[in-house]
Amino acid sequence: MRYVDVQISRETKPISEKGFGMPLLLATSKATDFKKYTGIESVTEDFGETTKEYKLLSRMFGQNPKPAEIAVFGLVYDSTKDEATKLIGALNELIKTHNDFYYLVSTEQGDEEITALAEWTNTQDKIYGATTDNVELAETLRGLYDNAFFVVHDQPDTYVAEGLIGACAPKKIGAYTWTFKNVQGVPAVKYDNTMISRIHAANASTYINEAGLLLNSKGVSTSGEYIDVIQATHYLKARIAESVFRLLALRDKVPGTDTGIGLAVAEVEGVLASTVENTTTGEGIIARDEAGNPMYTIDFPRRKDIPKNTLAKRVLPDIKWTATISGAFEHVQIRGVLTV
């Protein structure tokens, strides 16, 4: 209008957030560019129904709920001729341009390939799952990797670990564990209890029929830590980094004063608070105490306590938090006494 000049600038462009729901299939039957699929119907455009890639993706997309999308990246790989380092080289090149996947699976089920992919994933904030029929491999790798898990099955081409990722990927981190999950289309193993105990002792799982229910028998990584705890670590690390970066990037200035410190601490607390257990649904990463209070604390310095040379470098040090994870119960002990 003539007498009032109003200009509005928009500063609403979002900071990219790390996704925690998309798997990547590292295909090895042919070279393919990075591509995302939303259902098995579109997979036949690139992989025939007799290929391992199609069978693996059928297992993942065959879950309910199923992943919203699965990415595929392919290279030509022959396990009888090529070294497993070829797979790692391909992944290192891929993440330079496409690093928005969280889960990794592959059609390769050889010991060397599984070991190499587990080692690589342990250097990333990602989760790798593999199906093998070799319990000795699980025993060899026991205790080594937080970010990898193995399912030992007498029919490894059923891709139960990969199907398990398909079943869990759509769920909210902090809302589930990996134990007891059903993978549609997978038969129970024919192992006896001695073999199942051996698999569990190797920090691996298998797929069993328990009281008429088909389920994944254990939800741990090869290190022995529960997979949901590893995911919680990845999630909090990513969300806190994103939140604090958003503060630094979108404000004109975060002052080097107690006010600025308070702004940064508020971002950290906002992320922690958003993951506190929901007392109605039970979902959430951080637990509540018996009074219903969130079980986390944050310690931070005052400006007067920060060395001058640190202030001169514009570094805010020593924001430290501690939180109690809500975890889950997977075993219940009941003792009863009957009397006359």
XYZ file of C-alpha atoms in Angstrom, residues 45-293:
249
model
C 11.867 -53.103 -13.477
C 15.487 -53.634 -12.395
C 15.721 -57.121 -10.854
C 14.083 -60.305 -12.081
C 12.014 -62.427 -9.722
C 14.680 -65.161 -9.663
C 17.436 -62.835 -8.399
C 18.610 -62.720 -4.809
C 17.903 -58.988 -4.778
C 14.247 -59.535 -5.610
C 13.880 -62.287 -2.990
C 15.524 -60.158 -0.300
C 13.438 -57.081 -1.124
C 10.296 -59.248 -1.219
C 11.018 -60.289 2.340
C 11.519 -56.699 3.493
C 8.523 -55.255 1.654
C 6.436 -58.245 2.738
C 6.248 -57.090 6.361
C 3.331 -55.253 7.967
C 3.977 -52.430 8.385
C 6.627 -52.286 5.681
C 9.329 -49.675 5.067
C 8.090 -46.578 3.251
C 11.066 -46.929 0.938
C 14.170 -49.048 0.477
C 17.244 -47.795 -1.352
C 19.303 -50.029 -3.618
C 22.841 -49.530 -4.850
C 24.550 -52.174 -6.916
C 27.942 -53.311 -8.126
C 29.166 -56.409 -9.905
C 30.736 -58.688 -7.290
C 31.838 -62.311 -7.521
C 32.682 -63.853 -4.155
C 34.835 -66.514 -5.843
C 37.088 -63.903 -7.433
C 36.690 -60.555 -5.679
C 37.903 -59.419 -2.280
C 35.332 -58.185 0.229
C 37.168 -54.854 0.266
C 35.475 -54.169 -3.081
C 32.157 -53.904 -1.229
C 33.634 -51.477 1.282
C 35.128 -49.320 -1.453
C 31.722 -49.085 -3.121
C 30.062 -48.048 0.141
C 32.717 -45.424 0.853
C 32.095 -43.892 -2.552
C 28.323 -44.076 -2.119
C 28.163 -42.184 1.177
C 29.942 -39.219 -0.391
C 26.690 -38.461 -2.243
C 24.024 -40.668 -0.620
C 24.310 -41.110 3.121
C 20.669 -40.816 4.139
C 20.142 -44.538 4.841
C 20.282 -46.035 8.317
C 20.085 -49.806 7.853
C 22.410 -51.839 5.637
C 21.667 -55.253 4.136
C 23.282 -57.193 1.310
C 22.708 -60.262 -0.823
C 26.208 -61.448 0.107
C 26.105 -64.016 2.935
C 29.674 -65.309 2.903
C 31.763 -65.110 6.074
C 34.295 -62.672 4.617
C 31.602 -60.387 3.226
C 29.570 -60.368 6.451
C 32.694 -59.633 8.487
C 33.770 -56.789 6.201
C 30.309 -55.183 6.192
C 30.041 -55.495 9.975
C 33.435 -53.817 10.393
C 32.454 -50.995 8.039
C 29.101 -50.376 9.694
C 30.770 -50.141 13.071
C 32.526 -46.987 11.817
C 29.159 -45.434 10.914
C 26.072 -44.518 12.918
C 24.119 -47.216 11.092
C 22.818 -50.748 11.706
C 23.793 -53.809 9.645
C 21.831 -57.045 9.718
C 22.760 -60.368 8.110
C 21.419 -63.916 7.967
C 23.879 -66.795 8.139
C 23.778 -70.538 8.757
C 27.263 -70.461 10.307
C 27.083 -70.204 14.074
C 30.877 -70.349 14.197
C 31.013 -66.988 12.407
C 28.819 -65.461 15.101
C 31.078 -66.970 17.767
C 34.166 -65.543 16.063
C 32.684 -62.036 15.893
C 31.125 -62.137 19.359
C 31.849 -58.988 21.351
C 33.216 -56.967 18.427
C 30.506 -54.781 16.920
C 27.816 -52.553 18.395
C 26.237 -51.769 15.031
C 25.807 -55.251 13.561
C 23.478 -58.121 14.383
C 23.235 -61.652 13.012
C 20.385 -64.119 12.772
C 21.522 -67.735 12.471
C 19.042 -69.755 10.415
C 19.269 -73.177 8.738
C 17.719 -71.561 5.642
C 19.728 -68.339 5.241
C 18.094 -67.562 1.896
C 14.879 -66.771 3.813
C 16.601 -63.484 4.742
C 15.148 -63.352 8.236
C 17.515 -60.628 9.536
C 16.698 -58.487 6.530
C 12.980 -59.119 7.031
C 13.402 -58.147 10.670
C 14.805 -54.800 9.553
C 11.834 -54.475 7.206
C 9.477 -55.032 10.136
C 11.253 -52.664 12.527
C 12.332 -49.840 10.210
C 8.878 -48.170 10.114
C 8.660 -48.055 13.917
C 9.659 -45.128 16.112
C 12.980 -45.569 17.868
C 12.343 -46.026 21.575
C 8.973 -47.681 20.980
C 10.074 -51.296 20.486
C 12.667 -53.986 21.026
C 13.929 -56.465 18.439
C 13.165 -59.567 20.491
C 9.880 -61.430 19.867
C 9.310 -59.799 16.476
C 7.547 -61.859 13.834
C 8.971 -61.851 10.303
C 6.249 -62.757 7.872
C 7.013 -65.593 5.483
C 9.935 -67.094 7.435
C 9.804 -70.649 8.870
C 11.126 -71.537 12.297
C 14.544 -73.164 12.487
C 14.928 -76.871 13.118
C 17.592 -76.375 15.781
C 17.367 -78.060 19.171
C 17.624 -76.155 22.459
C 21.360 -76.806 22.716
C 21.968 -75.106 19.382
C 19.672 -72.203 20.229
C 21.550 -71.669 23.497
C 24.832 -71.743 21.585
C 23.542 -69.086 19.180
C 22.443 -66.866 22.067
C 25.802 -67.305 23.785
C 27.405 -65.975 20.577
C 25.366 -62.750 20.847
C 23.237 -63.728 17.876
C 19.589 -64.642 17.487
C 17.572 -67.225 15.619
C 13.958 -67.661 14.564
C 11.877 -70.004 16.689
C 8.389 -71.281 17.361
C 7.581 -70.460 20.967
C 4.142 -71.450 22.258
C 2.792 -71.385 18.726
C 4.267 -68.002 17.853
C 7.031 -67.512 15.297
C 9.488 -64.918 16.574
C 13.012 -63.546 16.631
C 14.615 -65.064 19.711
C 16.953 -62.260 20.824
C 17.520 -58.596 19.975
C 21.225 -57.960 20.539
C 24.160 -56.787 18.467
C 27.341 -58.845 18.261
C 28.783 -56.801 21.147
C 26.004 -58.089 23.391
C 24.288 -54.701 23.717
C 20.607 -54.539 22.867
C 19.962 -53.169 19.385
C 17.375 -50.667 20.648
C 19.976 -49.196 23.023
C 22.408 -48.736 20.115
C 19.636 -47.074 18.105
C 18.838 -44.746 21.001
C 22.496 -43.680 21.092
C 22.499 -42.953 17.361
C 19.205 -41.092 17.572
C 20.144 -38.826 20.468
C 23.543 -38.058 18.968
C 22.017 -37.048 15.634
C 19.093 -35.052 17.014
C 21.193 -33.095 19.525
C 23.757 -32.245 16.846
C 21.016 -31.114 14.461
C 19.223 -29.069 17.096
C 22.306 -27.206 18.280
C 23.466 -26.648 14.692
C 20.064 -25.194 13.860
C 20.507 -22.757 16.760
C 23.934 -21.671 15.493
C 22.956 -21.473 11.829
C 19.579 -19.756 11.967
C 20.186 -17.138 14.652
C 22.112 -14.020 13.799
C 24.252 -14.671 16.842
C 24.494 -16.942 19.850
C 26.137 -14.622 22.379
C 29.207 -15.769 24.252
C 27.489 -15.124 27.570
C 25.373 -17.025 30.061
C 22.427 -16.184 27.838
C 24.043 -17.957 24.906
C 24.949 -20.910 27.091
C 21.320 -21.109 28.160
C 20.184 -21.168 24.547
C 22.448 -24.118 23.744
C 21.430 -26.000 26.874
C 17.768 -25.457 26.021
C 18.314 -27.154 22.657
C 19.914 -30.173 24.323
C 17.143 -30.388 26.892
C 14.498 -30.076 24.196
C 15.802 -33.187 22.474
C 16.079 -35.157 25.723
C 12.581 -34.131 26.797
C 11.129 -35.212 23.455
C 12.329 -38.781 24.040
C 11.026 -39.260 27.590
C 8.837 -42.306 28.155
C 5.148 -41.874 27.387
C 3.369 -43.348 30.390
C 0.327 -44.267 28.300
C 1.984 -46.060 25.393
C 5.294 -46.999 27.033
C 7.284 -45.650 24.101
C 10.270 -43.419 24.687
C 14.009 -43.673 25.128
C 14.452 -41.996 28.530
C 12.755 -43.362 31.638
C 10.675 -41.628 34.314
C 11.184 -42.111 38.051
C 8.503 -43.352 40.433
C 7.145 -39.808 40.743
C 6.843 -39.511 36.970
C 9.791 -37.152 36.534
